[in-house]
GROMACS .gro file of C-alpha atoms in nm:
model
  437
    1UNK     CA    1  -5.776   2.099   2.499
    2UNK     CA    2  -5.968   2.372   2.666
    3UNK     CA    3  -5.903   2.715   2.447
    4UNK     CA    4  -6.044   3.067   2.412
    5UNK     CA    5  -6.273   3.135   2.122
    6UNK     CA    6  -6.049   3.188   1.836
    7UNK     CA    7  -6.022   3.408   1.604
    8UNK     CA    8  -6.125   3.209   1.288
    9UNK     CA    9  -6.460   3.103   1.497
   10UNK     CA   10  -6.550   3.453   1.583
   11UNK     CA   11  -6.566   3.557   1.171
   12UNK     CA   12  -6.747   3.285   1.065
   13UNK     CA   13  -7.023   3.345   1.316
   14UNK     CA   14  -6.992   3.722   1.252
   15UNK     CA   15  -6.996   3.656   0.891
   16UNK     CA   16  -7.333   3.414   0.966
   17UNK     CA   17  -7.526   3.679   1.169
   18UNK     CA   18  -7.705   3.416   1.315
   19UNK     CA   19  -7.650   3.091   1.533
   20UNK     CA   20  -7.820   2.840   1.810
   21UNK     CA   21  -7.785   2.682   2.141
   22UNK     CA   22  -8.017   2.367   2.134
   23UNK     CA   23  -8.098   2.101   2.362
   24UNK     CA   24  -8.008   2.290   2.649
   25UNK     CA   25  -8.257   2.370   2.979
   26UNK     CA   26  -8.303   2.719   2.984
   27UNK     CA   27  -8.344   2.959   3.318
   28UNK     CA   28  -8.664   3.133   3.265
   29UNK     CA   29  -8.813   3.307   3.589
   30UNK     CA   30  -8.678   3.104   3.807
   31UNK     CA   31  -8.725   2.786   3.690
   32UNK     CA   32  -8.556   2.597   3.406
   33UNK     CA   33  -8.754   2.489   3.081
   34UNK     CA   34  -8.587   2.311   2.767
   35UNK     CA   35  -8.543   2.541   2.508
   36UNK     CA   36  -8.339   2.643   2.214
   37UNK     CA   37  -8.210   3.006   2.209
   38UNK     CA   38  -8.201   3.171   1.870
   39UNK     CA   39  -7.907   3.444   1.796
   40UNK     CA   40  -7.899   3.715   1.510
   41UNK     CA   41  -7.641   3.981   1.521
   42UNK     CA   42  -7.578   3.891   1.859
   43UNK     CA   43  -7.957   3.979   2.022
   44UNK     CA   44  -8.146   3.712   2.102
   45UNK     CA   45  -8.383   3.662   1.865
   46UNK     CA   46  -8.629   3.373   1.978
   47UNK     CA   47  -8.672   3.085   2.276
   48UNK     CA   48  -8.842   2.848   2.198
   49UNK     CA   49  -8.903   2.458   2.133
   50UNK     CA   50  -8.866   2.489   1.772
   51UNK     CA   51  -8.630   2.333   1.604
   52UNK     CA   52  -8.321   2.491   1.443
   53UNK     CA   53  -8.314   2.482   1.079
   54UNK     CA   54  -8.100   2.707   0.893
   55UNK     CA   55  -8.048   2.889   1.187
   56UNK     CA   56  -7.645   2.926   1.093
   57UNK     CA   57  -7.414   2.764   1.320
   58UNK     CA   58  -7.570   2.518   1.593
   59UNK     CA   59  -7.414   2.460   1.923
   60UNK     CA   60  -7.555   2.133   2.135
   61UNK     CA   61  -7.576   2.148   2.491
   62UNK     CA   62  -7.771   1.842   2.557
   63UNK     CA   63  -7.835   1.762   2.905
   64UNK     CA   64  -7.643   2.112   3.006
   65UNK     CA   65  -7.777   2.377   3.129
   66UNK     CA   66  -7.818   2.792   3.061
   67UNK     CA   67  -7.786   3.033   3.315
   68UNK     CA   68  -7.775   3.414   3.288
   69UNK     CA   69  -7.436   3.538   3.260
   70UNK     CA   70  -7.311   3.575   3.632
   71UNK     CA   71  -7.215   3.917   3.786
   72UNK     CA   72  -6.931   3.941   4.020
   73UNK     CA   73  -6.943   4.295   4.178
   74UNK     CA   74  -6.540   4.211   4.356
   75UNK     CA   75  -6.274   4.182   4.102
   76UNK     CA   76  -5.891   4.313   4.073
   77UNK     CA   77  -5.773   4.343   3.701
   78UNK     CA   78  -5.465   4.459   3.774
   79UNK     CA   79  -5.404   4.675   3.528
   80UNK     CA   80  -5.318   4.934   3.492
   81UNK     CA   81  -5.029   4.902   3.682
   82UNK     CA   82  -4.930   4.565   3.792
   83UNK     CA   83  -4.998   4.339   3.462
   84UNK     CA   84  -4.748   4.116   3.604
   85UNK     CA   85  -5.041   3.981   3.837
   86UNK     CA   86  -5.310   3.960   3.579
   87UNK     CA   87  -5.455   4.188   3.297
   88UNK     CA   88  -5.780   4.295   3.146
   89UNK     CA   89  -5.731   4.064   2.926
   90UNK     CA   90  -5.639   3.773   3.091
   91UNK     CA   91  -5.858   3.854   3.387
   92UNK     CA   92  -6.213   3.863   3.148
   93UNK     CA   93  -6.099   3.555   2.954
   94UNK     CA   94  -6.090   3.384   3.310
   95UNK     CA   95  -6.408   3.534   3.384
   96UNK     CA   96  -6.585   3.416   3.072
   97UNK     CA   97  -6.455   3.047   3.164
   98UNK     CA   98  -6.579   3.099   3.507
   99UNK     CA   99  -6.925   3.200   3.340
  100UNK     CA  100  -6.936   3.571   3.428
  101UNK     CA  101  -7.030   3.802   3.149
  102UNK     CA  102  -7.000   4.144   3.417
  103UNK     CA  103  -6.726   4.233   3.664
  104UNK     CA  104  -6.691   4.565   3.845
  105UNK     CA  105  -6.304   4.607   3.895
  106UNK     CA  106  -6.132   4.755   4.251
  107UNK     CA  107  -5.953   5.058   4.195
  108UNK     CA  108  -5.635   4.970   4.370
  109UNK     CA  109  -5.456   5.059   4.080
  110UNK     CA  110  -5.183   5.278   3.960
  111UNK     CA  111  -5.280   5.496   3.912
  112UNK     CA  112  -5.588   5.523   4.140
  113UNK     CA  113  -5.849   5.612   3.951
  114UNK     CA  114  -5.941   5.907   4.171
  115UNK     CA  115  -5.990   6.164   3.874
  116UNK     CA  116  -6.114   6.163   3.528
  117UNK     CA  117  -5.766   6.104   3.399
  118UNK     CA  118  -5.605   5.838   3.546
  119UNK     CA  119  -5.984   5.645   3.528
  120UNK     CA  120  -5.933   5.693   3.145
  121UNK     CA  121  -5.609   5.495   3.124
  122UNK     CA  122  -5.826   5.160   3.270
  123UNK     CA  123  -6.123   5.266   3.018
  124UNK     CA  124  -5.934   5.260   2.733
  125UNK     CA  125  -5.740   4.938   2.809
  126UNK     CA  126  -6.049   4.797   2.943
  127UNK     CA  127  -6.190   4.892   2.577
  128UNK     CA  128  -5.957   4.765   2.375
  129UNK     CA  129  -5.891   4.451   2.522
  130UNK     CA  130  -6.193   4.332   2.783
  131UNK     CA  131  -6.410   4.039   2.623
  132UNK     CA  132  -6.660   4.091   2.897
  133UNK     CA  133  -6.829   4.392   3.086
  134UNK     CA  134  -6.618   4.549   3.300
  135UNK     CA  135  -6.784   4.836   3.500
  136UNK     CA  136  -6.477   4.993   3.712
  137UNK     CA  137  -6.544   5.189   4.044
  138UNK     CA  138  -6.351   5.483   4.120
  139UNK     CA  139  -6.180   5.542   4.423
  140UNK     CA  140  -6.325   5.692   4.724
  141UNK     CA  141  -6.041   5.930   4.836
  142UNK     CA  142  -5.778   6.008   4.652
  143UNK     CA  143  -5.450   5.765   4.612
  144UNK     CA  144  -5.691   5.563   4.815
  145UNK     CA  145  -5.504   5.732   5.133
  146UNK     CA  146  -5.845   5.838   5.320
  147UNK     CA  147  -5.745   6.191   5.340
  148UNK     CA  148  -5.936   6.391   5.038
  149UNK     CA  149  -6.238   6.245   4.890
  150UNK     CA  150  -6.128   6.220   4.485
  151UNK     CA  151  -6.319   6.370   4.168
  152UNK     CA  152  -6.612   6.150   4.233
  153UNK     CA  153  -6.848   6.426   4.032
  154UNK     CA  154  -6.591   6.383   3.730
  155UNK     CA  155  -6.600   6.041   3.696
  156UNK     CA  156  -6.951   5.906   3.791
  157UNK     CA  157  -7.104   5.886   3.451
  158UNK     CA  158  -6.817   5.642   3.453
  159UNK     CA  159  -6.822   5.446   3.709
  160UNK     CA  160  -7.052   5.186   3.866
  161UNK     CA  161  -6.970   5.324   4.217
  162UNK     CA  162  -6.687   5.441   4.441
  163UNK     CA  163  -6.480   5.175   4.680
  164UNK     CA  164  -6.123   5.223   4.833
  165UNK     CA  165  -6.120   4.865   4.853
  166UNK     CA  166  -5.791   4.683   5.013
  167UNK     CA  167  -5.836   4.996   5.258
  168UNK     CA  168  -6.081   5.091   5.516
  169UNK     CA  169  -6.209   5.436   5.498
  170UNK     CA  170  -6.050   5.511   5.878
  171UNK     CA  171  -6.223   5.841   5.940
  172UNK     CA  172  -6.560   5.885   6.004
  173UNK     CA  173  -6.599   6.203   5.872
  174UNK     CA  174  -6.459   6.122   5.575
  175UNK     CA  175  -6.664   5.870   5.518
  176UNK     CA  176  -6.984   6.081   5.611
  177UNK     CA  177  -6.848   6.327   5.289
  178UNK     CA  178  -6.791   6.040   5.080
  179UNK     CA  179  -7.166   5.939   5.159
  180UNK     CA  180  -7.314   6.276   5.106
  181UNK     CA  181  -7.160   6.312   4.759
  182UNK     CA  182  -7.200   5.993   4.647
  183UNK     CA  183  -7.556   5.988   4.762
  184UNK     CA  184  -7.599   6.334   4.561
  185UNK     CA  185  -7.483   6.120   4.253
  186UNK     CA  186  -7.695   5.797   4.305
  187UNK     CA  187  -7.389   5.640   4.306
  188UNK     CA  188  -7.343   5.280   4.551
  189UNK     CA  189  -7.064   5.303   4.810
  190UNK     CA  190  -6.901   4.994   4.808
  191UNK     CA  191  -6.658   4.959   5.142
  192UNK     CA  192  -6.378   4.751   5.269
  193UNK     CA  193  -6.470   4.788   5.649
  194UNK     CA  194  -6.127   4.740   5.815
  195UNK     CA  195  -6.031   4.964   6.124
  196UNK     CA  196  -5.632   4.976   6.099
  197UNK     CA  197  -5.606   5.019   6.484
  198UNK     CA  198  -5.738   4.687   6.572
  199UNK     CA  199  -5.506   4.431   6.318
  200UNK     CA  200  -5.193   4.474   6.536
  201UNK     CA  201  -4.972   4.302   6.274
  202UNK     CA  202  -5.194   4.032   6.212
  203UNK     CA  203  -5.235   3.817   5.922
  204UNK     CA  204  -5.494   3.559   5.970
  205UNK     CA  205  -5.788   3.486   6.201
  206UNK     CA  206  -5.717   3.558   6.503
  207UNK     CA  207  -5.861   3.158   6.589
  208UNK     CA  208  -5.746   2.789   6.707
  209UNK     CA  209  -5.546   2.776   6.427
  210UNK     CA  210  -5.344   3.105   6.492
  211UNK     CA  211  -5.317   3.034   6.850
  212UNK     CA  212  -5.245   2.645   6.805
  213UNK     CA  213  -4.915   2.730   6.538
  214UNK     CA  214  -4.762   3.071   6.641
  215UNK     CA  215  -4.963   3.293   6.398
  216UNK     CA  216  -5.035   3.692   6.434
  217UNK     CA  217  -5.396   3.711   6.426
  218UNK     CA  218  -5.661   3.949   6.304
  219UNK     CA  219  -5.945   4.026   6.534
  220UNK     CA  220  -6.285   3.996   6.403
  221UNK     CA  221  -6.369   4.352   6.534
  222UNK     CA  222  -6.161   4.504   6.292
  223UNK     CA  223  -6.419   4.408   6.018
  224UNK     CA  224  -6.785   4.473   6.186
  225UNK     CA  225  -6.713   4.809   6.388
  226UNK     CA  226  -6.650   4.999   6.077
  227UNK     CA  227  -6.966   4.787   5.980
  228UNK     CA  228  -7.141   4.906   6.265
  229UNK     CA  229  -7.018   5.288   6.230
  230UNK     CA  230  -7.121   5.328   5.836
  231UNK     CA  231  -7.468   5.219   5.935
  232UNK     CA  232  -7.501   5.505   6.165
  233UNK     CA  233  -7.354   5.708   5.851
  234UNK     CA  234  -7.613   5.530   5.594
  235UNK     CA  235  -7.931   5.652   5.835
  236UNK     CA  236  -7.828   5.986   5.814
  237UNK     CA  237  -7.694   6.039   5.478
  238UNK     CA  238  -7.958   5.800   5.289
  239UNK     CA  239  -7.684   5.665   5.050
  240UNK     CA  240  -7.703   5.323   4.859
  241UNK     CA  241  -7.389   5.164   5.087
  242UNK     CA  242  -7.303   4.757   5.034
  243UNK     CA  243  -7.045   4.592   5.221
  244UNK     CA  244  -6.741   4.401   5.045
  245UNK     CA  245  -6.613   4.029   5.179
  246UNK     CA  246  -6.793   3.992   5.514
  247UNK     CA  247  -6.644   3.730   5.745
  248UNK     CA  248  -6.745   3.716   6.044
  249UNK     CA  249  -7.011   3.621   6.265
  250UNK     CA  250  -7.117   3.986   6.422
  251UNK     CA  251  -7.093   4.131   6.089
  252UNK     CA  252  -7.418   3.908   5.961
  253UNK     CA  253  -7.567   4.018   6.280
  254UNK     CA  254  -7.518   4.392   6.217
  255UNK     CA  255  -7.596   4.350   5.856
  256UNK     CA  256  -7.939   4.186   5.942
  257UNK     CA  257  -8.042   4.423   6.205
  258UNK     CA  258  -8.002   4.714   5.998
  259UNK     CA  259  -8.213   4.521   5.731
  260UNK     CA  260  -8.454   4.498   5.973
  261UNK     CA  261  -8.473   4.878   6.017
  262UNK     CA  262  -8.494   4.974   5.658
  263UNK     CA  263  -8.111   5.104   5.615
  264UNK     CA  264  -8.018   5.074   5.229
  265UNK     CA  265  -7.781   4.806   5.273
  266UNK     CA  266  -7.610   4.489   5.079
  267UNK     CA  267  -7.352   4.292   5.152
  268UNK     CA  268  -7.142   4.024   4.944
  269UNK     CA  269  -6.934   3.704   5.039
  270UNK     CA  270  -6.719   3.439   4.888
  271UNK     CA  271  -6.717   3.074   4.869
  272UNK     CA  272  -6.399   3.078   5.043
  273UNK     CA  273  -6.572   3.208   5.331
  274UNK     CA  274  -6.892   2.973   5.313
  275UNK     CA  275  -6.703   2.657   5.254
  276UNK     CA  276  -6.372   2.676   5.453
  277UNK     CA  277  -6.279   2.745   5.857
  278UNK     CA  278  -5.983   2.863   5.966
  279UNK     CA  279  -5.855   2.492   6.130
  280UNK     CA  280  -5.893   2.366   5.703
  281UNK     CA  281  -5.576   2.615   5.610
  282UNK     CA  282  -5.222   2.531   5.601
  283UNK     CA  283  -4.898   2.752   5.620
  284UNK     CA  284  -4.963   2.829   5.229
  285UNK     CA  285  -4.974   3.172   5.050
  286UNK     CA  286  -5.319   3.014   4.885
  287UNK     CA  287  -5.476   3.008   5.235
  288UNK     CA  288  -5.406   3.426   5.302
  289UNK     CA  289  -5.662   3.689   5.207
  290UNK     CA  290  -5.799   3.961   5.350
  291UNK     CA  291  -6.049   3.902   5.538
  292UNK     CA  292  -5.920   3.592   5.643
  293UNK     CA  293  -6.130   3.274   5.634
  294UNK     CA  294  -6.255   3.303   5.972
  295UNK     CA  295  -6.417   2.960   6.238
  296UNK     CA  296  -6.634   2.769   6.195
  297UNK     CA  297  -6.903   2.940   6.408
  298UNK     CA  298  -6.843   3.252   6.160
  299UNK     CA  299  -6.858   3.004   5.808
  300UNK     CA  300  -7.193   2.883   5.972
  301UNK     CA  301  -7.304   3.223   6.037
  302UNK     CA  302  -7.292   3.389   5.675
  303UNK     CA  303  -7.408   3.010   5.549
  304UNK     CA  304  -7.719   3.093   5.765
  305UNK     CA  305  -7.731   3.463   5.656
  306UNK     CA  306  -7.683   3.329   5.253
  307UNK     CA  307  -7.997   3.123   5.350
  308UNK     CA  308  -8.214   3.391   5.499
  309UNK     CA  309  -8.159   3.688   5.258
  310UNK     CA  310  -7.883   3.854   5.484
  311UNK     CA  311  -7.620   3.764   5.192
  312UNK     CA  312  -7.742   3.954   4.900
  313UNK     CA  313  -7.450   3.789   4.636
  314UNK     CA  314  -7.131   3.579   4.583
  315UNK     CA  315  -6.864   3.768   4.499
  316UNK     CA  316  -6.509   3.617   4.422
  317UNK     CA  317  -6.281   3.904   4.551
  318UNK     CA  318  -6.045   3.781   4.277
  319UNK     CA  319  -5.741   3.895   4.344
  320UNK     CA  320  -5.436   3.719   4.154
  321UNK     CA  321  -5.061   3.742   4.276
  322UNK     CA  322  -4.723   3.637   4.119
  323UNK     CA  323  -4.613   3.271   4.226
  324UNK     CA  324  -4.306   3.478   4.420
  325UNK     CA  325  -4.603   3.720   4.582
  326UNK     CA  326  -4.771   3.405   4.709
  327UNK     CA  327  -4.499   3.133   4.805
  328UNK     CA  328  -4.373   3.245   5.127
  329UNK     CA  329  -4.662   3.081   5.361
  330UNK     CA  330  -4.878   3.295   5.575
  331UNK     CA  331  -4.667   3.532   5.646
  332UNK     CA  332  -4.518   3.640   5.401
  333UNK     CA  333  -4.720   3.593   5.095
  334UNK     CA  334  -4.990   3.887   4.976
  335UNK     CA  335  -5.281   3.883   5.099
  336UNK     CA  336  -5.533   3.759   4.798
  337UNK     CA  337  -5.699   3.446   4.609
  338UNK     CA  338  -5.815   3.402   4.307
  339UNK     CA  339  -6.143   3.242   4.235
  340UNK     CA  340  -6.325   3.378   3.939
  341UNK     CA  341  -6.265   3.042   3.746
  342UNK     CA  342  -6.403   2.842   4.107
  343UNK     CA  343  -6.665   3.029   4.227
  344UNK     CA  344  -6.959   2.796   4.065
  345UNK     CA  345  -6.844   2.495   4.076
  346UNK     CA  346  -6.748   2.544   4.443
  347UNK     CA  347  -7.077   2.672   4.531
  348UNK     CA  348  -7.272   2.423   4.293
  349UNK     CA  349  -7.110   2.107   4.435
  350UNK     CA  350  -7.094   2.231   4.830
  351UNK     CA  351  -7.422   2.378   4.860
  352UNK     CA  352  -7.693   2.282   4.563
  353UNK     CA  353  -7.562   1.900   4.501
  354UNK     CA  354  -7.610   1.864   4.907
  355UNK     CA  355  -7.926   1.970   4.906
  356UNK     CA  356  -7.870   2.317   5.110
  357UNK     CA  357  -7.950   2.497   4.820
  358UNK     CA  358  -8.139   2.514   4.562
  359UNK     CA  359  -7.977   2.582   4.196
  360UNK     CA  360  -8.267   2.859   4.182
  361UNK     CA  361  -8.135   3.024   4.427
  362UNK     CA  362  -7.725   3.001   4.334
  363UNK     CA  363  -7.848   3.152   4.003
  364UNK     CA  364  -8.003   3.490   4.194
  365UNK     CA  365  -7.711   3.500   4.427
  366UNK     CA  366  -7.460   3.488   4.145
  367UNK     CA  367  -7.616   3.691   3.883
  368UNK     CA  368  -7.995   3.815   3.950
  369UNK     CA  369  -7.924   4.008   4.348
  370UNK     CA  370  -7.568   4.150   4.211
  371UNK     CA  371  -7.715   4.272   3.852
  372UNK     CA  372  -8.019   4.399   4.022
  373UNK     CA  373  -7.840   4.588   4.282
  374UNK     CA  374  -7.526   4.762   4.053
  375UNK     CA  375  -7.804   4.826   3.780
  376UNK     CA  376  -7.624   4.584   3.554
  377UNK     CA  377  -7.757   4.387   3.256
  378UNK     CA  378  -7.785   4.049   3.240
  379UNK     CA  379  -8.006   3.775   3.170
  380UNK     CA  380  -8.167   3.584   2.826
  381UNK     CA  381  -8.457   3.800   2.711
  382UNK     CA  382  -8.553   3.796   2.324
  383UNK     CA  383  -8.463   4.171   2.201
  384UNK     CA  384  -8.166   4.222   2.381
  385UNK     CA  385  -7.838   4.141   2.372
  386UNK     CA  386  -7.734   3.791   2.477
  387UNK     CA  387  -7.558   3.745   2.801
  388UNK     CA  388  -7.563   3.405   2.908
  389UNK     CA  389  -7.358   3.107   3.019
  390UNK     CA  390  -7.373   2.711   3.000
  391UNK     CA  391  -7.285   2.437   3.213
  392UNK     CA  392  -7.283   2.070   3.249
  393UNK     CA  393  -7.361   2.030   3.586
  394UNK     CA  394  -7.251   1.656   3.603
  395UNK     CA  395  -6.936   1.678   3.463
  396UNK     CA  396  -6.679   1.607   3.820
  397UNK     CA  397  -6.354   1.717   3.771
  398UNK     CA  398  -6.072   1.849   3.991
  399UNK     CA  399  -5.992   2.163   4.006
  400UNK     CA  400  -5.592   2.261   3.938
  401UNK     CA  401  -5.448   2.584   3.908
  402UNK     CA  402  -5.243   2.538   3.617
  403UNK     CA  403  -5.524   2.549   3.400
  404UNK     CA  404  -5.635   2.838   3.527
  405UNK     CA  405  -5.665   3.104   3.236
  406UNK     CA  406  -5.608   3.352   3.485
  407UNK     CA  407  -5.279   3.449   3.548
  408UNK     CA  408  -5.314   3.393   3.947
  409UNK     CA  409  -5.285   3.059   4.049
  410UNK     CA  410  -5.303   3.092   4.430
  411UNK     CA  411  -5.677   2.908   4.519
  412UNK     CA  412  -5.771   2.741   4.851
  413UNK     CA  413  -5.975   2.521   4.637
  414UNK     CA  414  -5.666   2.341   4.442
  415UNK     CA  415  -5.725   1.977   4.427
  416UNK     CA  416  -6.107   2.040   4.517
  417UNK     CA  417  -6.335   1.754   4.344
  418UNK     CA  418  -6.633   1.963   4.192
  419UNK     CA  419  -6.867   1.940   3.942
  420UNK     CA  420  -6.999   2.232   3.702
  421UNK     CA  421  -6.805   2.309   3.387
  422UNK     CA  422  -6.843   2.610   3.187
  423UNK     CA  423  -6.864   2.505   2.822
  424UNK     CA  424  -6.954   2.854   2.671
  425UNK     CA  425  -6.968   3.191   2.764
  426UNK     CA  426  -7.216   3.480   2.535
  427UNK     CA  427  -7.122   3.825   2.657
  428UNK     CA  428  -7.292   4.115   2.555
  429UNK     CA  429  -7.362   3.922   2.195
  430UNK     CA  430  -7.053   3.785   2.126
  431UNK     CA  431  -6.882   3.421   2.219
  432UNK     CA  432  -6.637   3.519   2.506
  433UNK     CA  433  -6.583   3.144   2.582
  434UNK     CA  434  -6.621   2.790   2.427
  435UNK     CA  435  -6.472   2.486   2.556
  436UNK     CA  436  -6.296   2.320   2.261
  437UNK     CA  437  -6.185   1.929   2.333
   0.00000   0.00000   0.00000
């Protein structure tokens, strides 16, 4: 049986102060050396080869290995709002199996947080019952309806950026504002480029697939011209910008370019997107998100731009529905996937065990880029917290939704053979996850 740390566990090793992963290979640098990571009080106190004696409680990971905790910058919560879909709670347990020890959390919310006030409700619940980091970003207009910018002064000391994600920003001028501000605060923008004109009642690609089965499509335009606006915005307003879920093609090739020319830009995308083409989907709610998974010439585009630096991160875009929201095919069903419990394992078995990738390199695009670029904490460095994760990488399993701890169950990935699983999760000191058989 598979179970959250309990509750009995989490005394005893508070009431031991101290306590060991050995056996393990440990990241360190960018390369992995076999070590044994000494707790106390929940900082790391030592790595090294000695052995553990009377270190307190002892946790063997032979043959696994440690990563630093990984950082998705893309994830909805839910609450408050619409716990129905997934809470703080349930949402950062699924995270700590998945082997994150940091989120940052959309604001579509209700309410938006767009002020000081309504972010407080999500800080408190977020507080009381979070077992991982959650860094939330505030809105970027207010009610997320693109017409006044919100409080972003008020709430930046509590926020890891601003993002009206699950709408584009459909003004320019708005969006120049938002810039200027949050460029005054040293705060990231983090946009959902989506120009509302160009979907036309679409609901996947606009592709073979669409075409081939009587589907509304969505053009790929509607993502990379608000791409290709906001980098006009970002030369002239000098703000931090990064770009949320690319999928397509011409959007790699903007990104790039403006790379090229020195514009202060990142972008994120999600396994979904690397792995699957819009002729693998079927008429099933677990197949619609937004982007949609795009062709194949697009998947091999942002594989190529994960390969050259173009792709700064992985990011999940976790986004959990009720079974009703997603059971009514393509569409009908919400648009959004969860993957927060996949997002590994999909990406260790399609990309490092075929040799396109090395497991360096997974580890900097899952936790070193996206900490580095939010100015999040991570990593396994003696005098500092622990945040860390392990895995054994050989164990194959397949992957089904209903043991998702994550109250979403809609996944593209669901009967997906993979290999990678999470056997315990340190965030921020304390044991957020530990497989228990």
């Amino acid at each position: 049986m598979v179970e959250y740390i309990d509750e009995i566990m989490t005394k005893e090793i508070r009431r031991n102060m101290k306590y060991a992963i050995i056996g393990a290979s440990v990241y360190d640098g960018g390369c992995f050396k076999k070590k044994n990571i000494f707790i106390d009080n929940g900082v790391v106190s030592e790595i090294s080869e000695r052995a553990a004696n009377n270190d307190g409680s002892l946790f063997e990971f032979e043959n696994c290995y440690v990563f630093p905790g990984f950082v998705d910058v893309h994830v909805h919560l839910r609450e408050p709002g619409f716990s129905y879909k997934e809470t703080v709670e349930s949402g950062t347990m699924a995270a700590a199996r998945g082997g994150f020890t940091a989120v940052c959390s959309m604001p579509n919310l209700n309410p938006v947080p767009d002020s000081i006030e309504n972010l407080k409700q999500q800080l408190d619940i977020i507080e009381k019952d979070a077992v991982i980091s959650v860094y939330p970003f505030g809105s970027i207009t207010c009610g997320q309806n693109g017409e006044k910018l919100s409080d972003m002064e008020g709430m930046t000391e509590n926020v890891i950026g601003f993002s009206d994600d699950g709408k584009g920003v459909q003004s320019e001028e708005m969006m120049r504002e938002a810039m200027k501000k949050a460029k005054s605060l040293d705060k990231i923008i983090s946009a959902h480029c989506e120009e509302n004109s160009l979907l036309k009642g679409g609901y996947i690609h606009d592709g073979e697939y669409a075409k081939l089965n009587g589907h509304k499509g969505i053009c790929s335009e509607s993502e990379w011209a608000p791409i290709k606006r906001d980098v006009e915005l970002i030369k002239e307003t000098g703000v931090s910008y990064h770009v949320c879920h690319i999928s397509a093609k011409e959007s790699v090739d903007i990104i790039r370019k403006a790379k090229a020319e020195g514009v202060d830009i990142t972008c994120e995308t999600g396994p979904h997107y690397l792995t699957l083409c819009d002729m693998d989907i079927k008429d099933e709610g677990r197949f619609k998100m937004n982007p949609p998974i795009r062709s194949a010439k697009d998947r091999d585009a942002l594989v190529e731009g994960m390969l050259d630096g173009t792709v700064d991160m992985i990011a999940t875009d976790h986004a959990p529905h009720s079974y009703e929201e997603k059971s009514k095919g393509l569409s009908g069903s919400n648009m959004g996937v969860v993957g927060i419990e996949t997002s590994f394992p999909v990406m260790y078995t399609e990309f490092v065990k075929t040799g396109k990738l090395t497991l360096e390199k997974l580890i900097e695009l899952m936790s070193i880029n996206p900490a580095k670029r939010f100015g999040i904490k991570t990593g396994i460095k003696v005098g500092e917290k622990a945040d860390f994760t392990v895995f054994d990488l050989d164990e194959k399993y397949t992957v089904n939704p209903d043991d998702f701890l994550s109250k979403g169950k809609a996944t593209p990935f669901e009967g997906k053979e993979v290999f990678g699983r999470c056997k315990m999760t340190v965030a921020n000191g304390n044991i957020a996850y530990k497989e228990e058989k």
